[in-house]
Coordinates of C-alpha atoms in Angstrom, one line a residue:
X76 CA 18.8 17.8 21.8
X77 CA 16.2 17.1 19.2
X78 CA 15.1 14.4 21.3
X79 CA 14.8 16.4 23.7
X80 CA 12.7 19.2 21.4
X81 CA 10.5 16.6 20.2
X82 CA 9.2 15.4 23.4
X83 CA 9.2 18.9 25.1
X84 CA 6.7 19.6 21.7
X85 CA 5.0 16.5 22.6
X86 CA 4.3 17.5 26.2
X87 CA 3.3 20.7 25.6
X88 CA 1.0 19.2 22.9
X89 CA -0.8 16.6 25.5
X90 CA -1.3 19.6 27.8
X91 CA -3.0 21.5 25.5
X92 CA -5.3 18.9 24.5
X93 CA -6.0 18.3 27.7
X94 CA -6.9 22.0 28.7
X95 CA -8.9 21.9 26.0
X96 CA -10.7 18.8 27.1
X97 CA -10.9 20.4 30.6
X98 CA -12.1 23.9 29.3
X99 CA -15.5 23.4 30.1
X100 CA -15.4 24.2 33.6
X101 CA -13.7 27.3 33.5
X102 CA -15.7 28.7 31.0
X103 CA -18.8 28.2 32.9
X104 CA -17.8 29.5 35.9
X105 CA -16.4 32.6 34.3
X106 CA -20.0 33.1 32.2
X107 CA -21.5 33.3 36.0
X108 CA -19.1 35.2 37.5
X109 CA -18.9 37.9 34.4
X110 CA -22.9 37.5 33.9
X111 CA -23.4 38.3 37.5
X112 CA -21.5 41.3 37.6
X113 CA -23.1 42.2 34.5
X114 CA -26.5 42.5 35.6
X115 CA -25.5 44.2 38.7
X116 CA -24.1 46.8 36.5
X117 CA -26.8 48.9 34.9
X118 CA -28.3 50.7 37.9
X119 CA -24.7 52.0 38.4
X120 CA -24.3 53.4 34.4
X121 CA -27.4 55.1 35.3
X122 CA -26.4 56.9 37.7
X123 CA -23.6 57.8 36.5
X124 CA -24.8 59.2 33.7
X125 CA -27.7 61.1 35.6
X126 CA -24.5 62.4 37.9
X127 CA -22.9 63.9 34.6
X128 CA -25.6 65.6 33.9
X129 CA -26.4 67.2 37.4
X130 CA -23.4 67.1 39.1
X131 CA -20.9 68.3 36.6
X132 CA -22.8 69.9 34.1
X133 CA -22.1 67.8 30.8
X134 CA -25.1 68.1 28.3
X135 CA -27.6 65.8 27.9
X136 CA -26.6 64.4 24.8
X137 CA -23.0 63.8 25.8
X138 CA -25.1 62.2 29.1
X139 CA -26.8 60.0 26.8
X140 CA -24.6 59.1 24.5
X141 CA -22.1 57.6 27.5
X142 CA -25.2 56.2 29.0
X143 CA -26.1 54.8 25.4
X144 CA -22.2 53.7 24.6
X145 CA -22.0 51.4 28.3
X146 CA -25.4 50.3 28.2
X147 CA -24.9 48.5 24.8
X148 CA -21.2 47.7 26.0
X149 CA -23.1 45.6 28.6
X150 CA -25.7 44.4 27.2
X151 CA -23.7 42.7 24.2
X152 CA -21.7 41.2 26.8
X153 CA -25.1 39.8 28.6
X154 CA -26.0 38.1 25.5
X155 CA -22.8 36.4 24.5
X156 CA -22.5 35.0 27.9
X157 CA -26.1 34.0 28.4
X158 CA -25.7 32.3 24.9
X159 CA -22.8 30.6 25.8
X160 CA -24.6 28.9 29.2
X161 CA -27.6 28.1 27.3
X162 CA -25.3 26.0 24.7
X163 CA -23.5 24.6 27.8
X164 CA -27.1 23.3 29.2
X165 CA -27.4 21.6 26.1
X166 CA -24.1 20.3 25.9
X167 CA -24.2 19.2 29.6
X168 CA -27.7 17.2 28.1
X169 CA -26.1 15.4 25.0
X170 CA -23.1 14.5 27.6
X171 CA -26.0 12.8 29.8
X172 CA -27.3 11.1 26.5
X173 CA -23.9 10.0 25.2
X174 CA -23.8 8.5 29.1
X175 CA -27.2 6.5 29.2
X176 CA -27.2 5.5 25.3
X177 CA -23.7 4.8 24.1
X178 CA -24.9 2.9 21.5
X179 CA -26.8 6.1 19.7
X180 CA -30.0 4.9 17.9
X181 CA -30.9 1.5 17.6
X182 CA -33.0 1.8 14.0
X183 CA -34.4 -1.5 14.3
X184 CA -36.9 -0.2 17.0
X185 CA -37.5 3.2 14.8
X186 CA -40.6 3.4 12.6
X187 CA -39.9 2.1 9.3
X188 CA -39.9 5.9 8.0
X189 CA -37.3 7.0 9.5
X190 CA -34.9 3.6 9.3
X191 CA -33.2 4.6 6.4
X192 CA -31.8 7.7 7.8
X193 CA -28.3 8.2 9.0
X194 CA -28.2 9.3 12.4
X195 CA -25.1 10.8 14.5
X196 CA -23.8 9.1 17.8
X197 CA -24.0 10.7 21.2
X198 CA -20.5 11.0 21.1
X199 CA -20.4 13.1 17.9
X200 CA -23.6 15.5 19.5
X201 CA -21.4 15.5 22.1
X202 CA -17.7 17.3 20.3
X203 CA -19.8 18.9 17.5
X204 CA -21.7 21.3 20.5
X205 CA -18.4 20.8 22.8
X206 CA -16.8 23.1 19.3
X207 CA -19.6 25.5 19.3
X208 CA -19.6 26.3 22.7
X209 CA -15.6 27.1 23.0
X210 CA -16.0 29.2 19.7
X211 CA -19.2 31.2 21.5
X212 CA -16.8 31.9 24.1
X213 CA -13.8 33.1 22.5
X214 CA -15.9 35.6 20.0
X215 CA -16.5 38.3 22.6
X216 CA -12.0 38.1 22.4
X217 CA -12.4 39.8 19.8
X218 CA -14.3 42.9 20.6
X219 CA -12.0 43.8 23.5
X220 CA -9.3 46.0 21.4
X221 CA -11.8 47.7 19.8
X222 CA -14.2 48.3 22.5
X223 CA -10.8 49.6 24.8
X224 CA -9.6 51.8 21.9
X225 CA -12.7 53.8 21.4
X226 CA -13.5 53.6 24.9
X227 CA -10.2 55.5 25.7
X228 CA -10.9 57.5 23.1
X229 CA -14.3 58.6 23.8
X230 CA -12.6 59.2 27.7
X231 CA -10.0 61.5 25.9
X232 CA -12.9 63.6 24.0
X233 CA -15.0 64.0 27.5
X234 CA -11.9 65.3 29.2
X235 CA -11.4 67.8 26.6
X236 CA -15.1 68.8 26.8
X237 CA -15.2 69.8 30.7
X238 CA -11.9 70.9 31.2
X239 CA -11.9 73.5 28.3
X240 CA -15.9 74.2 28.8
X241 CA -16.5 74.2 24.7
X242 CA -19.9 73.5 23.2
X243 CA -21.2 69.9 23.2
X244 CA -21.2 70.1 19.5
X245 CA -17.9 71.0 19.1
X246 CA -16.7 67.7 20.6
X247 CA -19.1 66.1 18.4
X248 CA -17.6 67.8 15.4
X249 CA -14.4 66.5 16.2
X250 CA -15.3 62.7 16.6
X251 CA -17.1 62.7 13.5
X252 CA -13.8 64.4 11.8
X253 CA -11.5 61.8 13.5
X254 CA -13.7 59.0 12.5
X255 CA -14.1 60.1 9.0
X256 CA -10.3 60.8 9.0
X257 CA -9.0 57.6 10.1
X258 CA -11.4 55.4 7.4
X259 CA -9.6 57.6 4.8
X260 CA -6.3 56.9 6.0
X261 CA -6.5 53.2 6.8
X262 CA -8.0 52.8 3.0
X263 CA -5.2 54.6 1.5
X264 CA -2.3 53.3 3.5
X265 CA -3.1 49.6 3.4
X266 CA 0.4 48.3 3.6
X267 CA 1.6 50.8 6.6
X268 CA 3.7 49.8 9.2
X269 CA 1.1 49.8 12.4
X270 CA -1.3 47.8 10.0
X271 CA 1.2 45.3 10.3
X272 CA 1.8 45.6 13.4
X273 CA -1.9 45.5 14.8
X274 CA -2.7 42.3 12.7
X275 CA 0.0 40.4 14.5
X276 CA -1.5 41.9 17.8
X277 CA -3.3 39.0 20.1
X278 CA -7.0 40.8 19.2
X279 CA -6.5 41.2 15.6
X280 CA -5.4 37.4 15.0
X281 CA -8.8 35.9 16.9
X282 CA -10.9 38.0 14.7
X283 CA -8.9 36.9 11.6
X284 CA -9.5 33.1 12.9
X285 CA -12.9 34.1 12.9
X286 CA -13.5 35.4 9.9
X287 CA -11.0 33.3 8.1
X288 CA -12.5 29.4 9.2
X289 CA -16.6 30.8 9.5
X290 CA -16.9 33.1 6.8
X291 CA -16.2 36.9 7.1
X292 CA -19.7 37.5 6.9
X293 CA -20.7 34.8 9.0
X294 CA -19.3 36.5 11.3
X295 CA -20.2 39.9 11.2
X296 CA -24.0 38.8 10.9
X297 CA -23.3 36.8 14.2
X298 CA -21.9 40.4 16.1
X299 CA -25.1 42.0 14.5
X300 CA -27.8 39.3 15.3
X301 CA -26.4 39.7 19.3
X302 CA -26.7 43.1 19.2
X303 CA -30.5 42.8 17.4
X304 CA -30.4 40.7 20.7
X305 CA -29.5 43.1 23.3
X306 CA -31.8 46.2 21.8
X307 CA -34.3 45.2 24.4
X308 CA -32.0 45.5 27.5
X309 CA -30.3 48.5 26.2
X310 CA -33.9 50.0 25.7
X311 CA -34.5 49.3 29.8
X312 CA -31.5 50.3 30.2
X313 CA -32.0 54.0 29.3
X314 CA -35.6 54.5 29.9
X315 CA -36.9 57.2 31.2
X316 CA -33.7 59.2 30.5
X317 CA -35.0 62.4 29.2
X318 CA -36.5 63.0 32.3
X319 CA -32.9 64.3 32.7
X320 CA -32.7 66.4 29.8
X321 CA -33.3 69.9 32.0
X322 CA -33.4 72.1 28.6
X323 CA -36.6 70.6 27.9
X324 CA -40.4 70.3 28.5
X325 CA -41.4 67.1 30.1
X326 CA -42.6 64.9 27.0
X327 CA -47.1 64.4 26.6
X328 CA -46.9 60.5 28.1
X329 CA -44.6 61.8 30.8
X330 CA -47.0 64.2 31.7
X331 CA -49.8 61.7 31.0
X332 CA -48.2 58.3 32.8
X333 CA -46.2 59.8 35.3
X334 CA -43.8 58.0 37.1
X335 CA -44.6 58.1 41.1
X336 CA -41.3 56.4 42.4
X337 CA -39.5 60.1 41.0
X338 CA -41.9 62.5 42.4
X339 CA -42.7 61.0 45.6
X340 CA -40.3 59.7 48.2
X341 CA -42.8 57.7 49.9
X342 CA -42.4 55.3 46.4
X343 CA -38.5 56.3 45.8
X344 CA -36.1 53.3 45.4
X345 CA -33.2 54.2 47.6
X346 CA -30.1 55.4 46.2
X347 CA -32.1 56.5 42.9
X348 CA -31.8 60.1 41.7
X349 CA -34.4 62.7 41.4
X350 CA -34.6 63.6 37.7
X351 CA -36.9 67.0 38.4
X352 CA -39.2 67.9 41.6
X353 CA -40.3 65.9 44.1
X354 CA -42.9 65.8 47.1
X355 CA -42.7 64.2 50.4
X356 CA -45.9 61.9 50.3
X357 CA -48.6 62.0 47.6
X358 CA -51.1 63.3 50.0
X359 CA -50.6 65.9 52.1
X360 CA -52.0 68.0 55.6
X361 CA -51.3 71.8 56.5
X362 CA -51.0 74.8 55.0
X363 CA -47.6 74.2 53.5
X364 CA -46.3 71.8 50.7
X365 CA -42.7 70.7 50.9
X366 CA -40.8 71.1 48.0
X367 CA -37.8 69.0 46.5
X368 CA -35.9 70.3 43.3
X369 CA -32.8 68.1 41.8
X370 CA -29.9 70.9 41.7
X371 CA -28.8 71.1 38.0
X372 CA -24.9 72.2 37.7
X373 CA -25.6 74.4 34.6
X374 CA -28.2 76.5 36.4
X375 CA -25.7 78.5 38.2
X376 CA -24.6 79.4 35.1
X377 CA -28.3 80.0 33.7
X378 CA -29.0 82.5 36.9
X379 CA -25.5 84.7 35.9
X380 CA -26.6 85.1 32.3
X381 CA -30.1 86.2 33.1
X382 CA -29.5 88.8 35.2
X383 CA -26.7 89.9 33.4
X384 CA -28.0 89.4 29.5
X385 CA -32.0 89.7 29.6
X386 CA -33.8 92.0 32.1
X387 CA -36.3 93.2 29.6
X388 CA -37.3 90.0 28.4
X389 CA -37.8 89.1 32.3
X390 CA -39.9 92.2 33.2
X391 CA -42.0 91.1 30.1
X392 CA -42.7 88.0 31.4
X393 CA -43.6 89.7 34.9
X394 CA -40.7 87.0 36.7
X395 CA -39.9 87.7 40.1
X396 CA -36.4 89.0 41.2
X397 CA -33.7 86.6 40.5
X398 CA -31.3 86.1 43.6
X399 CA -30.3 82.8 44.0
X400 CA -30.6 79.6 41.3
X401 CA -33.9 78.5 43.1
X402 CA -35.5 81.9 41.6
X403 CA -35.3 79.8 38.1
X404 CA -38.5 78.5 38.8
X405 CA -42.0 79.2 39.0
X406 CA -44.4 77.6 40.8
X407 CA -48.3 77.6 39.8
X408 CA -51.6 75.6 41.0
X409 CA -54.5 76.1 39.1
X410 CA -54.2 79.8 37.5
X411 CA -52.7 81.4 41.0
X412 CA -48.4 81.6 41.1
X413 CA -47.2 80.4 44.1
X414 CA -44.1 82.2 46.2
X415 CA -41.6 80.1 47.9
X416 CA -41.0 81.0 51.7
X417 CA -37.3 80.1 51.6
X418 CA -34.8 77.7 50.5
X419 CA -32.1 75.5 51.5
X420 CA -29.4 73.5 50.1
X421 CA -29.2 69.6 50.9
X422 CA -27.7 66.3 49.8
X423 CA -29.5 63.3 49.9
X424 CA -28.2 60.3 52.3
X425 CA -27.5 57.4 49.8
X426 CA -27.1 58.8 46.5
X427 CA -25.2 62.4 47.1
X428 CA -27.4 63.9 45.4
X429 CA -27.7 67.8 45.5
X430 CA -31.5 69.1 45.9
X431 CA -33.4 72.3 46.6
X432 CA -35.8 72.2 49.4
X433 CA -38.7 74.9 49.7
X434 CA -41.7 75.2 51.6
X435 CA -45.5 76.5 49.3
X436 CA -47.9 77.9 51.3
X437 CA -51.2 75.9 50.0
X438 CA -53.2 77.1 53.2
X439 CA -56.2 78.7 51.3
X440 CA -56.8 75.6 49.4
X441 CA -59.3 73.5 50.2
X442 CA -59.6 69.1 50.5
X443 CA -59.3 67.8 47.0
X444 CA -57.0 66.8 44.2
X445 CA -54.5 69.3 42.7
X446 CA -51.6 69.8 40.2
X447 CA -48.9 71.7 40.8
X448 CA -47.4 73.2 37.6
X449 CA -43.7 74.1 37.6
X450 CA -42.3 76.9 35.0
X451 CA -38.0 77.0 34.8
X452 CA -36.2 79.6 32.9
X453 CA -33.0 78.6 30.9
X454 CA -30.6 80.1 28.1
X455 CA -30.0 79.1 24.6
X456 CA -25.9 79.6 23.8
X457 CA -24.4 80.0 20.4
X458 CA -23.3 76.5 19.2
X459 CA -19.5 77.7 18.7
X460 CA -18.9 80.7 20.8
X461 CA -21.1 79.3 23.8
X462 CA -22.4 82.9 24.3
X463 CA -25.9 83.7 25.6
X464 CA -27.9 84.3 22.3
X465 CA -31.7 83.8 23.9
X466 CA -34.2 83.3 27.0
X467 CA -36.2 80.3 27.0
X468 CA -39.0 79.4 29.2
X469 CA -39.8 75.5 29.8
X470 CA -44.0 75.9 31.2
X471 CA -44.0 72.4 31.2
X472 CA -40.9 71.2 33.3
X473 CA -43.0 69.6 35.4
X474 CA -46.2 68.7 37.2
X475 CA -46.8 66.9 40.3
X476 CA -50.4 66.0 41.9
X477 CA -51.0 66.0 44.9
X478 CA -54.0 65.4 47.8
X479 CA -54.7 67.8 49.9
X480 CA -56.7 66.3 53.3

C-alpha cells in the first residue's frame, strides 16, 4: 500500500510539473480571450449606467458611482492582462535567444570592459521571466472574493434603494455605516470563527502566498501601481457623464466645446444614448425645427410636484401651463420664447431609448446661425423625508446651434 501511495504521490508530482511547464499556452490564450471581452465591455457599462439614470430613475450619483465601481473593475482587469502578454512577448524572445545562443555570452569576443562581469545564461532569462509571468497571472486570483463580495453587496444596497424609493443619501449613509462597522468588528474580533474560516478559503490563501513570499507591501504597491495604471482608461471610460446629470446646468466647456455626435443624429453613433436634446441635422430648411428630448424617469415625478406644491412660484416666473412632462421645458432663441406645436412619445430603434419629439416653429427667422437655448424646471427634495422642499430652474440645460438655410 505505501508503495502504492508513494508512486501515486509521484505521478501526481510529474503531472504537476508538467502543467506547470505547459502553462504557458493556456495562459495566453485566456489573456486574449478575457482581454478581448474586456475591451468590448465599456460601451455596454455606459449604457447601462446612462439607462439607470433615465430609464429607472436612480440618481446621478448612484449612476456614477456604478458606472465608476465597473469601469475601474474593468480597467484593472485590462492592465493585469495586458501586462501579463507583454511579459509573455518577452519571454517568448529570451526562449528564441536561449534557442539561437545556448551557449549565453561568449566573454572572450566582449570588450575588455565588460569581460569581468558575470553574466546569466539564456536558460536562466528564460525560468527567471517564465516565474514572473505565472505570478502576474495568478495576482488578479486574488481580487476575485473581494471584488464579488462588495459587488453583491453594492447589488443588495441598489435593490433596497429602488424598491423602497428612499433618498440617494440614505443608501449612502448606510454603506459608509457598514463599512465603518465591519473594520471595527474585524479589529476587535481577530481570532473569530469566520476569520478562520475565510483564511482557509481558496481566495484568502493566494493572497497570503502573495504577501507572504513578495513582501506584504510589495504587494499592495503592485495592486496600487495597476490601478495608477488604469486611471487613464477609467477616465475615457466615464467621460462626458455629467451630461447625464439632469438636476444640473450643462458645465462652461460643455457649453463651450460641445459635443455634435449627442445633439445631432446626422453625427450619432448608433446605439448611443441621447444625454439631453437633440436635432435632426445641424442645418436646417422650413419654418419648423424638429425637436428631440431624452425622457428622464424622475420627471414624471417633477411635473406631479409642481403643479401640486408651487403655483406661485410658477406664475412668478410667467411658465406656461403644465400638462404633460414635455411642459418642463422652455424653449428660447435669442430673447423670443418659443411654443411647442405638440408632442409625441418615441423609442429609438437600437438603443430603446425613450425621447420626446416636438416640432418649433422658426418660420420668421431668417438664413443665418442660431442658438437655441433650453430652460427645464426640477424640484429639490428633503434629503431624508424625500419631500418637495423647493423649485429650481436649470437656464442652462442646454443649447444647440443650428443653420438656418
Amino acid at each position: 500500500m505505501e508503495e502504492l501511495d508513494s508512486d501515486r504521490k509521484r505521478e501526481e508530482l510529474s503531472w504537476l510539473e508538467n502543467l506547470q511547464r505547459n502553462s504557458w499556452e493556456p495562459e495566453v490564450i485566456i489573456s486574449g480571450i478575457i482581454l478581448a471581452f474586456l475591451f468590448a465591455f465599456p460601451s455596454k457599462i455606459y449604457a447601462f449606467s446612462a439607462t439607470l439614470v433615465q430609464e429607472i430613475g436612480m440618481s446621478y450619483l448612484g449612476a456614477v458611482l456604478v458606472l465608476f465601481y465597473l469601469s475601474a473593475m474593468i480597467s484593472v482587469f485590462k492592465i493585469f492582462f495586458i501586462v501579463h502578454l507583454t511579459l509573455r512577448f518577452i519571454w517568448a524572445g529570451f526562449l528564441g535567444l536561449s534557442y539561437a545562443f545556448p551557449q549565453g555570452v561568449v566573454k572572450e569576443k566582449l570588450f575588455k570592459i565588460s569581460q569581468h562581469y558575470e553574466y546569466q545564461k539564456p536558460g536562466e532569462l528564460v525560468l527567471s521571466m517564465e516565474r514572473i509571468c505565472s505570478l502576474t497571472f495568478a495576482y488578479p486570483i486574488s481580487l476575485v472574493f473581494p471584488i464579488l463580495v462588495s459587488t453583491a453587496y453594492l447589488v443588495l444596497l441598489l435593490f433596497i434603494y429602488l424598491w423602497f424609493e428612499i433618498n440617494f443619501f440614505i443608501v449612502y449613509l448606510i454603506f459608509m455605516v457598514s463599512i465603518f462597522l465591519f473594520a471595527i468588528i474585524s479589529l476587535i474580533n481577530r481570532k473569530a470563527k469566520w476569520r478562520a474560516k475565510l483564511a482557509k478559503s481558496m481566495m484568502a490563501s493566494v493572497s497570503a502566498i502573495y504577501q507572504s513570499n513578495l513582501g506584504k507591501w510589495f504587494s499592495i504597491f503592485y495592486g496600487l501601481g495597476i490601478f495608477l495604471l488604469a486611471t487613464p482608461l477609467i477616465y475615457n471610460d466615464v467621460r462626458d457623464f455629467s451630461l447625464f446629470f439632469n438636476e444640473a446646468n450643462l458645465l462652461e466647456n460643455e457649453l463651450k466645446w460641445p459635443t455634435k455626435e449627442l445633439s445631432y443624429e446626422e453625427f450619432h453613433e448608433e446605439g448611443k444614448r441621447y444625454p439631453r436634446a437633440f436635432l435632426p441635422t445641424e442645418t436646417v430648411s422650413g419654418d419648423y425645427l424638429k425637436l428631440g428630448i431624452a425622457r428622464y424617469a424622475g420627471d414624471d415625478k417633477y411635473l406631479v410636484d409642481l403643479r401640486g406644491n408651487f403655483k406661485n412660484e410658477l406664475d412668478s416666473l410667467g411658465w406656461h401651463e403644465l400638462e404633460d412632462t414635455p411642459d418642463l421645458y422652455r424653449f428660447s432663441i435669442g430673447d423670443e420664447v418659443i411654443m411647442a406645436d405638440s408632442w409625441k412619445r418615441n423609442r429609438l430603434q437600437v438603443s430603446n431609448q425613450k425621447v420626446y419629439e416636438g416640432i418649433l416653429p422658426i418660420g420668421n427667422l431668417p438664413p443665418g446661425i442660431y442658438t437655441l437655448k433650453i430652460e427645464k424646471l426640477l424640484v429639490r427634495y428633503n434629503l431624508f423625508s424625500n419631500k418637495p422642499e423647493e423649485i429650481r430652474l436649470r437656464e442652462k440645460w442646454d443649447e444647440i446651434d443650428f443653420i438656418k438655410e
